[in-house]
Coordinates of C-alpha atoms in Angstrom, one line a residue:
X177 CA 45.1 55.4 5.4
X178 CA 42.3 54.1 7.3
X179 CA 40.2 56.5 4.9
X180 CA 41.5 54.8 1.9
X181 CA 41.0 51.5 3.3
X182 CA 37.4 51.7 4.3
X183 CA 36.9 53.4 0.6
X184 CA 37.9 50.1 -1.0
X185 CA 35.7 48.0 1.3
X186 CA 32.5 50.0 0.1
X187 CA 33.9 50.0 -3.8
X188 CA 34.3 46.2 -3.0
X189 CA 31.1 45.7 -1.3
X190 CA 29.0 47.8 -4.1
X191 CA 31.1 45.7 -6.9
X192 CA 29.9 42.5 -5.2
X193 CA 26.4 43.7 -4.3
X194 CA 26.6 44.7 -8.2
X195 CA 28.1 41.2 -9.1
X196 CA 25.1 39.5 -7.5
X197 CA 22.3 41.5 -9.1
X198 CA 23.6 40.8 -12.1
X199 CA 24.0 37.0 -12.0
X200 CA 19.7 37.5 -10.5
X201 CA 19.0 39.2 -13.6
X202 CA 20.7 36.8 -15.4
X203 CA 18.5 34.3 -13.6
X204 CA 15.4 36.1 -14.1
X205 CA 15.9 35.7 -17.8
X206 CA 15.3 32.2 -17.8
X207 CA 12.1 30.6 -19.1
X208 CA 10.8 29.2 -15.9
X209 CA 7.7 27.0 -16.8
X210 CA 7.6 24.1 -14.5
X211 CA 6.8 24.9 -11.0
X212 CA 8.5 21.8 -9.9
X213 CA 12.1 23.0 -11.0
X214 CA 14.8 23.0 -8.7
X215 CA 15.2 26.0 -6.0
X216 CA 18.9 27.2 -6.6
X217 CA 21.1 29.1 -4.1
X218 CA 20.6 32.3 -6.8
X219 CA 16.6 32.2 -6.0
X220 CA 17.1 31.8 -2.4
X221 CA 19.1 34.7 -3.0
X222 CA 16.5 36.8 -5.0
X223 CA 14.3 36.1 -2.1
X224 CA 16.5 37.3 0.2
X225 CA 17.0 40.5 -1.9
X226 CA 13.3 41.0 -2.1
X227 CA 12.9 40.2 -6.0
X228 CA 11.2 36.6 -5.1
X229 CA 8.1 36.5 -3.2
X230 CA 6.8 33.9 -0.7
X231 CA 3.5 32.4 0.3
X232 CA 1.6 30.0 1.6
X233 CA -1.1 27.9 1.2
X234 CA -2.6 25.2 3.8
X235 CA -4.8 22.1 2.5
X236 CA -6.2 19.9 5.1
X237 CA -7.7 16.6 4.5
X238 CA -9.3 13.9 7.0
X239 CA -9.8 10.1 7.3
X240 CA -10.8 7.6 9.2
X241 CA -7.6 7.9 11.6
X242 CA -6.2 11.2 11.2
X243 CA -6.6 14.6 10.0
X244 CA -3.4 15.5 8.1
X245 CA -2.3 19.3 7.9
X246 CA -0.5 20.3 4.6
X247 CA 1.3 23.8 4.3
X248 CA 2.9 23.9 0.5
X249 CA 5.1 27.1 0.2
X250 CA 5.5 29.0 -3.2
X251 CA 8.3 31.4 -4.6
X252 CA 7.3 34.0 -7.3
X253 CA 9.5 35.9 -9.0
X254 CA 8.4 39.4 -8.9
X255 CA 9.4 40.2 -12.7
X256 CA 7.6 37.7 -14.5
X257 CA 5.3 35.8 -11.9
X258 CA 6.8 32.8 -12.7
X259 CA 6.9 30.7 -9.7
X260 CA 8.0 27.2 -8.0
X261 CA 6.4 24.9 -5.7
X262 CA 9.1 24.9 -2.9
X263 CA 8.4 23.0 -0.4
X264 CA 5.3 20.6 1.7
X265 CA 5.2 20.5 5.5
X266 CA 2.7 17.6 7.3
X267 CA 1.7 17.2 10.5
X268 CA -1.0 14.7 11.8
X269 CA -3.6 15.6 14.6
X270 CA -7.0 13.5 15.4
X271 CA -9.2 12.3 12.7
X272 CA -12.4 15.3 12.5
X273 CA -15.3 12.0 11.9
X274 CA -17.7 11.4 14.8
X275 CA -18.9 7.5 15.3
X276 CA -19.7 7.8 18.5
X277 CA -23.1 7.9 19.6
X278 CA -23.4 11.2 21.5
X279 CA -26.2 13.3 21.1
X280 CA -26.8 16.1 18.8
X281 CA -25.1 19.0 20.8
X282 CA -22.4 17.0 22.5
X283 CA -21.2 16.0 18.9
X284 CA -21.5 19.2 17.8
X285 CA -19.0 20.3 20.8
X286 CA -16.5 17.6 20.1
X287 CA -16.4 18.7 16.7
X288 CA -15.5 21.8 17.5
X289 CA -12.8 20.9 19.7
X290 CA -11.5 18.6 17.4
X291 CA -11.7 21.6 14.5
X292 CA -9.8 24.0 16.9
X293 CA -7.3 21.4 17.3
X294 CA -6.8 20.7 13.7
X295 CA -6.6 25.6 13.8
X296 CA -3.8 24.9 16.8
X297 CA -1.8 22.3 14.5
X298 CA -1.8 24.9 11.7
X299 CA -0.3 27.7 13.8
X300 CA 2.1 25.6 14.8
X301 CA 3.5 24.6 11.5
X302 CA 3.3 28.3 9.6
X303 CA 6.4 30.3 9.6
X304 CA 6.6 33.1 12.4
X305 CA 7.0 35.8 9.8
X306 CA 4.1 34.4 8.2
X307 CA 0.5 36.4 8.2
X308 CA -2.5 34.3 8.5
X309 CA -4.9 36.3 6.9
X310 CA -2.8 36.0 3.7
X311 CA -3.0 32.2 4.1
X312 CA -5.6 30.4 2.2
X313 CA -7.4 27.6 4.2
X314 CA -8.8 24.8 2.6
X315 CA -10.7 21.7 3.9
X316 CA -11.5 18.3 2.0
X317 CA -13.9 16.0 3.4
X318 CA -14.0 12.7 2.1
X319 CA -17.7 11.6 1.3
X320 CA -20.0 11.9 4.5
X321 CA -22.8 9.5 3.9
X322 CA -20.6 6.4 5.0
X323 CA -20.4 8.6 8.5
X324 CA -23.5 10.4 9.0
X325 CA -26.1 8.7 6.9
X326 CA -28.6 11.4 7.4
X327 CA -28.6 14.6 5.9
X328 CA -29.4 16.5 8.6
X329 CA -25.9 14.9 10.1
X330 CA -24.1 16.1 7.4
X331 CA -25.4 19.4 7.0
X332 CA -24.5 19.9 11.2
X333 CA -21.8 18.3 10.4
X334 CA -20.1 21.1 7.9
X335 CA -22.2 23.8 9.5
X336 CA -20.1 23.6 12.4
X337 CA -16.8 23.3 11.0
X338 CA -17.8 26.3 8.9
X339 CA -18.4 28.4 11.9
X340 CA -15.5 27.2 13.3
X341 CA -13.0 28.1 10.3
X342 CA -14.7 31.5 10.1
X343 CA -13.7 32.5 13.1
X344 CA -10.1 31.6 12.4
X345 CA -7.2 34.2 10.9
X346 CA -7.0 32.4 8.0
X347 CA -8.4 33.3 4.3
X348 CA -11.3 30.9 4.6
X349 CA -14.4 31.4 2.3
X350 CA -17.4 29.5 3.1
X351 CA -17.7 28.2 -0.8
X352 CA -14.1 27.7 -1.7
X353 CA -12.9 26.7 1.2
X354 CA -14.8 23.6 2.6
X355 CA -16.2 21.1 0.6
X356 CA -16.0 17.1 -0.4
X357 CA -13.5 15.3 -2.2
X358 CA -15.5 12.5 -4.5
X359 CA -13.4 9.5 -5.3
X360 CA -13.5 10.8 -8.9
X361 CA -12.6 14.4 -8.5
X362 CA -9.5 12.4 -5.9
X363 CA -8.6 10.1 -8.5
X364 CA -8.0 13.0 -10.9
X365 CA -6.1 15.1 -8.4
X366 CA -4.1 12.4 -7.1
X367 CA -2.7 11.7 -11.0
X368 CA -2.3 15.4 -11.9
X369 CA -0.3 15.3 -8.8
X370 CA 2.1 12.6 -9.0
X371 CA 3.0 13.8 -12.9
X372 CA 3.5 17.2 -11.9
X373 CA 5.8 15.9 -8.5
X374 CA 7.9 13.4 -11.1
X375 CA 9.0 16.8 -12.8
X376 CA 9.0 18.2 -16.3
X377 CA 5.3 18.1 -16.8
X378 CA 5.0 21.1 -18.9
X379 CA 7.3 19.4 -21.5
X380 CA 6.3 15.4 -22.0
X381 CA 3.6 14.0 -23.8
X382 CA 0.9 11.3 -21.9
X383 CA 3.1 8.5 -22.5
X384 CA 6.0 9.9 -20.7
X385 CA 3.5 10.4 -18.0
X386 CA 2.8 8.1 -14.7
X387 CA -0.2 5.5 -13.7
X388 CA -1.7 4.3 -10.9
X389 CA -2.6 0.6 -10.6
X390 CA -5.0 -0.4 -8.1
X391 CA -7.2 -3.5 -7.3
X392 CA -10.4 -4.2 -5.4
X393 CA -11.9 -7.5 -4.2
X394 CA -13.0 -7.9 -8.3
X395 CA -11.2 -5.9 -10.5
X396 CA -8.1 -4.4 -11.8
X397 CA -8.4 -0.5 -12.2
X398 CA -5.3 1.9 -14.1
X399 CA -5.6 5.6 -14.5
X400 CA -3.6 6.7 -17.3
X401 CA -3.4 9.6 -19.7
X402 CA -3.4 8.5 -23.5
X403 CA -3.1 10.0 -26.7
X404 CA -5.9 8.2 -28.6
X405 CA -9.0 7.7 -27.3
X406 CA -10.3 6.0 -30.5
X407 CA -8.8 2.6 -29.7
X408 CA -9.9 1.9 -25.7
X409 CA -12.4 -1.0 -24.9
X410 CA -15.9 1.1 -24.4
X411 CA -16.7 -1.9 -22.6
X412 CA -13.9 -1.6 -19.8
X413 CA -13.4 2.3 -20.0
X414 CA -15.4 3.8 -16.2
X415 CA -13.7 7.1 -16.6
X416 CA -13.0 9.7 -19.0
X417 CA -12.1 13.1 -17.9
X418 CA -10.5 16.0 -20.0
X419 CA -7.3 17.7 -17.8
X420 CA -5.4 21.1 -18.5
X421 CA -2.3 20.1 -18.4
X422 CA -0.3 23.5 -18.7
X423 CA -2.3 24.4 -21.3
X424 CA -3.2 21.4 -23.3
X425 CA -6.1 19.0 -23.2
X426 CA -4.9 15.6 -21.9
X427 CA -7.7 12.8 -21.9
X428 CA -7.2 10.8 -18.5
X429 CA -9.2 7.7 -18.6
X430 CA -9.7 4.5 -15.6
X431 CA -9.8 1.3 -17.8
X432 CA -10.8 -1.7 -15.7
X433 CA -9.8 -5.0 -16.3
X434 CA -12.3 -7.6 -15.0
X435 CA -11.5 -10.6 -12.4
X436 CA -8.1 -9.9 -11.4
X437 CA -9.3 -8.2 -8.4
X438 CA -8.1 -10.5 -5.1
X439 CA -11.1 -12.3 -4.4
X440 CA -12.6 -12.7 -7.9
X441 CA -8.9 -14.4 -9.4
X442 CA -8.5 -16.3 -6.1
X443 CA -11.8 -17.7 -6.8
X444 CA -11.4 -18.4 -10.6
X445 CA -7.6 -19.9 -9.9
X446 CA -9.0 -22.5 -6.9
X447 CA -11.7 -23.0 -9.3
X448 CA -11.1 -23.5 -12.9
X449 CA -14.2 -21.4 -13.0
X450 CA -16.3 -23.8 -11.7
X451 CA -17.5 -21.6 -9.2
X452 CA -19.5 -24.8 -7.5
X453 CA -16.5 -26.7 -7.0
X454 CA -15.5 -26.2 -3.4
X455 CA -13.7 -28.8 -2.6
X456 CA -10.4 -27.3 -3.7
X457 CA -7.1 -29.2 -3.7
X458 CA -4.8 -26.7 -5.5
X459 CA -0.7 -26.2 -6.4
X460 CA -1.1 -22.2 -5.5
X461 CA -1.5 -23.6 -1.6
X462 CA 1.1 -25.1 0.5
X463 CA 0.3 -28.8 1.1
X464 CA 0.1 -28.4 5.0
X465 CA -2.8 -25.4 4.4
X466 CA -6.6 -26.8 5.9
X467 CA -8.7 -24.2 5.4
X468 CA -12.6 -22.7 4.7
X469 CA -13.2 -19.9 2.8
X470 CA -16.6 -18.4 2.7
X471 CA -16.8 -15.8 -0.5
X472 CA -20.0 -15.0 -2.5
X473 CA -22.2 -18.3 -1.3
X474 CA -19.7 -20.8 -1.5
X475 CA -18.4 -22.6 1.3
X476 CA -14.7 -23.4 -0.3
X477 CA -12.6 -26.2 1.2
X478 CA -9.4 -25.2 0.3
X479 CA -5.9 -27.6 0.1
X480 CA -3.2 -27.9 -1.0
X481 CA -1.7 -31.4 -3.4
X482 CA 0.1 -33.6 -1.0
X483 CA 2.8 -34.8 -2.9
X484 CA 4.0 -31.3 -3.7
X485 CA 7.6 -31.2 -1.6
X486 CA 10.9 -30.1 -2.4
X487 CA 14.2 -31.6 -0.9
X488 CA 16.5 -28.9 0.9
X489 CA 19.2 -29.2 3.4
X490 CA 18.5 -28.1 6.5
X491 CA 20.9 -25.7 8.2
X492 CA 19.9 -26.3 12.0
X493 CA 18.3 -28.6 14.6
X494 CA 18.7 -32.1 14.6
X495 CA 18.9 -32.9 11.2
X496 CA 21.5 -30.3 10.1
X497 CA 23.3 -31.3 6.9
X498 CA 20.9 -34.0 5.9
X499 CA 18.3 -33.4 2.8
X500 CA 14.3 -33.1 4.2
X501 CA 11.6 -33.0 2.1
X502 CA 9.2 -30.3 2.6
X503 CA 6.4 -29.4 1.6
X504 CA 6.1 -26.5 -0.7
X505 CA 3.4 -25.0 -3.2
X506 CA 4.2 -25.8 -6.7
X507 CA 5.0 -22.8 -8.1
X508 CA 5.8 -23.6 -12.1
X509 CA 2.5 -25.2 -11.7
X510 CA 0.6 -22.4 -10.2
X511 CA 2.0 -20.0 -12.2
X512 CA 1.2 -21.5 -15.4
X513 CA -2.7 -21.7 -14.0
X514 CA -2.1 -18.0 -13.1
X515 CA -1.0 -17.4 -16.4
X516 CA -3.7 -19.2 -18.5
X517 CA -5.9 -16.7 -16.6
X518 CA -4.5 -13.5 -16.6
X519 CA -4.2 -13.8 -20.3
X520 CA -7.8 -14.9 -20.7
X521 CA -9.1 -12.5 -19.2
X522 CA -7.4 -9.9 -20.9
X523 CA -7.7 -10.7 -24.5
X524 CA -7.7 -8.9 -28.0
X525 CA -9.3 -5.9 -26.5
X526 CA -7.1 -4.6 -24.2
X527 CA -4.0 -5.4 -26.7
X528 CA -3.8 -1.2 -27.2
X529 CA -4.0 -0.2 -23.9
X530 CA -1.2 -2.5 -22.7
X531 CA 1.0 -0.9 -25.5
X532 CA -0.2 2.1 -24.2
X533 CA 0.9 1.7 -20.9
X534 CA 4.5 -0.1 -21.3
X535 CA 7.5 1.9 -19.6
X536 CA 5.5 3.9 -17.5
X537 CA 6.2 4.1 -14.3
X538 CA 3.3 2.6 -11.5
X539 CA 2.4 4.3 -8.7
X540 CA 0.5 1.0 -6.9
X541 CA -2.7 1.6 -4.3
X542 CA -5.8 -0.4 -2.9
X543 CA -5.2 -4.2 -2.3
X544 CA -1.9 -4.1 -4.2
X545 CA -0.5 -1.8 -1.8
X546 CA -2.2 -3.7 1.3
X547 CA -0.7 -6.9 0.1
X548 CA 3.2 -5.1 -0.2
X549 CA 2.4 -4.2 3.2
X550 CA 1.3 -7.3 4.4
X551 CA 4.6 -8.9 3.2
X552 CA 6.5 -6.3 4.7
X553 CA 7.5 -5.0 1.0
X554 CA 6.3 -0.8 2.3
X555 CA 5.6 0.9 5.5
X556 CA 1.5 0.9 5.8
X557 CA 1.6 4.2 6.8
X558 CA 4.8 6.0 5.1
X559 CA 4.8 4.0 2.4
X560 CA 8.2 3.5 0.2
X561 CA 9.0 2.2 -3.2
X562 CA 8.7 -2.2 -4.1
X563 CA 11.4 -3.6 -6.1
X564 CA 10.2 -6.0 -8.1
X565 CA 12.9 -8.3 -7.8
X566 CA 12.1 -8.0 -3.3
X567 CA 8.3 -8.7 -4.9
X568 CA 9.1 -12.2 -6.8
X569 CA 11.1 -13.5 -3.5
X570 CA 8.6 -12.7 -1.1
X571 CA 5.9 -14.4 -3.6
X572 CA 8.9 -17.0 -4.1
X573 CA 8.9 -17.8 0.2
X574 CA 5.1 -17.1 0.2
X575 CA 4.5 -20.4 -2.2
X576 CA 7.5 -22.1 -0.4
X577 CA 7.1 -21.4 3.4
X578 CA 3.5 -21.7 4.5
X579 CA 2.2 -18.8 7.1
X580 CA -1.0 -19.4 9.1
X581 CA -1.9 -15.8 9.1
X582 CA -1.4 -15.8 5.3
X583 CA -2.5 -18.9 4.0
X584 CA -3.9 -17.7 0.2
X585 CA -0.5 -15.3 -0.2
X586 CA 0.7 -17.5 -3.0
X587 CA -2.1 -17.1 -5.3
X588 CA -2.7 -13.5 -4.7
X589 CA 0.9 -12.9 -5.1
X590 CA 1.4 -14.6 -7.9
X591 CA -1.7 -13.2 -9.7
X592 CA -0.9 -9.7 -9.4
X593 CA 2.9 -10.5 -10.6
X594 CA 1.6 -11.9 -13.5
X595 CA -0.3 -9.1 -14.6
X596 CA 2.2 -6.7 -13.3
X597 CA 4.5 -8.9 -16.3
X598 CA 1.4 -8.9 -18.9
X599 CA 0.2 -5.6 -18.2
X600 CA 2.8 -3.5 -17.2
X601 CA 5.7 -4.8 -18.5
X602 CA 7.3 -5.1 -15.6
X603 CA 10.4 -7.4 -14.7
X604 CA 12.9 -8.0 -11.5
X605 CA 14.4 -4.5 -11.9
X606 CA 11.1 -2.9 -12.4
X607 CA 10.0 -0.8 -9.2
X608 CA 6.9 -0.2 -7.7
X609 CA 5.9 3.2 -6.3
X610 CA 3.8 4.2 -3.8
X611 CA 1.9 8.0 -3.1
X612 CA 3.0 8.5 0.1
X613 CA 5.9 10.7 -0.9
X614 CA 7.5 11.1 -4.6
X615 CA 11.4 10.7 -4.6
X616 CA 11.6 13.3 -6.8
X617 CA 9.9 16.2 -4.9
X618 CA 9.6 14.4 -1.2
X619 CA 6.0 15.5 -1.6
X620 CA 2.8 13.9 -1.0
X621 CA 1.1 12.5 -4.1
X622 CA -1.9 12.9 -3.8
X623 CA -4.7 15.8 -4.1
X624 CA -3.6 18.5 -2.0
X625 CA -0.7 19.2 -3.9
X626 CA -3.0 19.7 -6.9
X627 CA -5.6 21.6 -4.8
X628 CA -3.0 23.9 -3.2
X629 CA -1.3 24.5 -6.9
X630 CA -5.1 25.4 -8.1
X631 CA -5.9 27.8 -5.0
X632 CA -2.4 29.4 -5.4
X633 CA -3.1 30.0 -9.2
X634 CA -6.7 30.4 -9.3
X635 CA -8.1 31.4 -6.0
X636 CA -11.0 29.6 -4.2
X637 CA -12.7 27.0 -6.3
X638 CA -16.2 25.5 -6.6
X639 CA -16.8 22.3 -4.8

């Protein structure tokens, strides 16, 4: 009896055991091609069964403030070496740039200290079954000259971390391994990486594919990929760059759109372009703003117009119930300013590349993002997705409630909500996205993901 009962457990145990490695099969007959796919229960279940394999890759990058330790983890499957992009681990240590003013050999040891602790906080975010040596290491510096401005600086300066990534048990190679991340080669990555992260890469065309908006103090920047180069502004195009995009030749291009940086359309609105105008009494600025502004030469006295007011009831103190009239910016009347600009300065020749860009979706950075955070629209430092609808009532309560910390918020709000309208397309139940981590993947968007994805594929590439 007992014989008879432990035969059926094994026939039941083989049927199952046969059951499962035929549904994996059945898995491993589908046409995997983007790495960003979802991870099923049946691959974690190939892994387990040893017909997935895992590794690991770690990019780090630094900054001014930190140095920020990525570890991406791939699965392969063993049959066809199609593989997925699984999952991203971070962790933060101290930032690897010297400003002190230490000499020469003393840097040189703090460097190293700082490099071993950057060699520590890897260790501790590997896996335990993980082997270092089959771990590729990779370093990004951002450009050194701003840091070190002499060459012999910079050279000691990566000489040093060299020796002290050598000596690690990772897979470091001296020419793949450390090297500088230009703005350009960044901008590039960063795209690649948030239209892989979105998903489904391998299957949409560049319209289907995201941008990223950005402002300086002067100008308005998009990186975009588009179909037809033909019909862009020579004039306003600052980068072109061919991308393999799973086997296709994409054209990703910057365009830049002139004067709607912050300071530049702050100027021009205050001004009427009459850039020697400085006494400044303007609707875009609460009545009850006094202030100076110093910008390229000019000594602006900016004002708001006095009779601008708006009758509310107030809610609480000693005049609760009763209608006060206070005094507002005029916002139909500043946005129509806003609006005669913005669309002056865009014109006939950028009529394609707004068509080009409608119902894309905007991944936001430089002052557009500082300003977000500066209303407490995103976390500074995690970021977080703007609705646009939150974006219009915080510009609504900039114009309306004056803030002595932000006295020009009107204006800057309102410009870049008018060309987020005129541009983008955008409207109240538009949102704007931020790098920090796309929704879709809970990944960083940005160029480690692109630089781990190359290094896994690839190997080591040439800085």
């Amino acid at each position: 009896m007992v014989l008879l009962v432990v035969e059926r457990g094994l026939v039941l145990v083989l049927a199952t055991v046969a059951l499962l490695l035929a549904i994996v099969s059945f898995r491993g007959l589908v046409n995997l091609q983007d790495p960003m796919s979802d991870i099923g229960i049946i691959d974690q279940l190939s892994l387990l069964l040893g017909l997935h394999e895992q590794s690991h890759v770690l990019v780090v990058s630094t900054n001014n403030y930190t140095t920020d330790v990525h570890l991406f983890t791939f699965q392969k499957r063993l049959k066809d070496g199609a593989f997925f992009l699984s999952q991203e681990s971070v962790k933060h240590t101290d930032s690897l740039l010297i400003y002190d003013d230490l000499i020469l050999h003393q840097q040189q040891a703090k460097l190293q200290n700082k490099c071993e602790q950057v060699l520590d906080t890897c260790d501790s975010i590997i896996p335990f079954t993980a082997k270092k040596a089959n771990i590729p290491i990779l370093l990004g510096l951002p450009p050194l000259a701003p840091h070190l401005p002499t060459k012999k600086e910079q050279r000691i300066f990566v000489s040093t971390l060299h020796s002290c990534l050598s000596t690690s048990d990772y897979d470091y190679h001296k020419d793949g391994s450390l090297g500088v991340i230009t703005p350009h080669k960044q901008n590039v990555m960063q795209w690649f990486a948030l239209s892989l992260l979105n998903k489904g890469l391998p299957f949409r065309r560049p319209k289907d594919t995201p941008l990223i908006a950005e402002t300086d103090d002067n100008n308005l920047y998009i990186t975009y990929a588009t179909a037809d180069m033909t019909r862009l502004p020579n004039s306003s195009l600052i980068m072109h760059q061919k991308v393999s995009v799973f086997g296709e030749s994409w054209d990703l291009v910057t365009v830049k759109i002139g004067g709607l940086g912050v300071f530049s359309s702050r100027q021009m609105v205050f001004t009427g372009g009459n850039l020697d105008k400085e006494a400044i009494a303007s609707p875009c600025v609460n009545p009850v703003v006094d202030r100076w502004w110093d910008f390229r030469g000019h000594n602006y006295h900016i004002k708001g117009i006095k009779k601008s007011v708006e009758e509310i009831k107030e809610k609480n103190g000693p005049f609760a119930g009763k209608k006060v009239a206070r005094p507002v910016a005029n916002f139909d009347d500043c946005h129509a300013v806003v609006q005669n600009y913005v669309k002056r300065n865009l014109g006939k020749e950028f009529d394609f590349v707004i068509k080009d860009l409608r119902k894309r979706k905007v991944y936001i950075r430089g002052n557009i993002f500082i300003k977000c955070s500066e209303r407490g629209l995103t976390d500074p430092f995690k970021g977080g997705s703007v609705k646009m609808k939150q974006f219009m009532d915080s510009l609504k309560h900039a114009c309306k409630v004056p803030n002595t910390e932000q006295p020009y918020a009107c204006v800057d709000m309102m410009v870049m909500g008018v060309f987020m309208e005129n541009v983008f397309g955008l409207h109240k139940s538009s949102v704007l996205h931020t790098c920090h981590k796309v929704e879709e993947s809970h990944m960083t968007g940005d160029w480690q993901v692109t630089a781990a994805l190359s290094l896994y594929q690839n190997g080591f590439f040439s800085f």
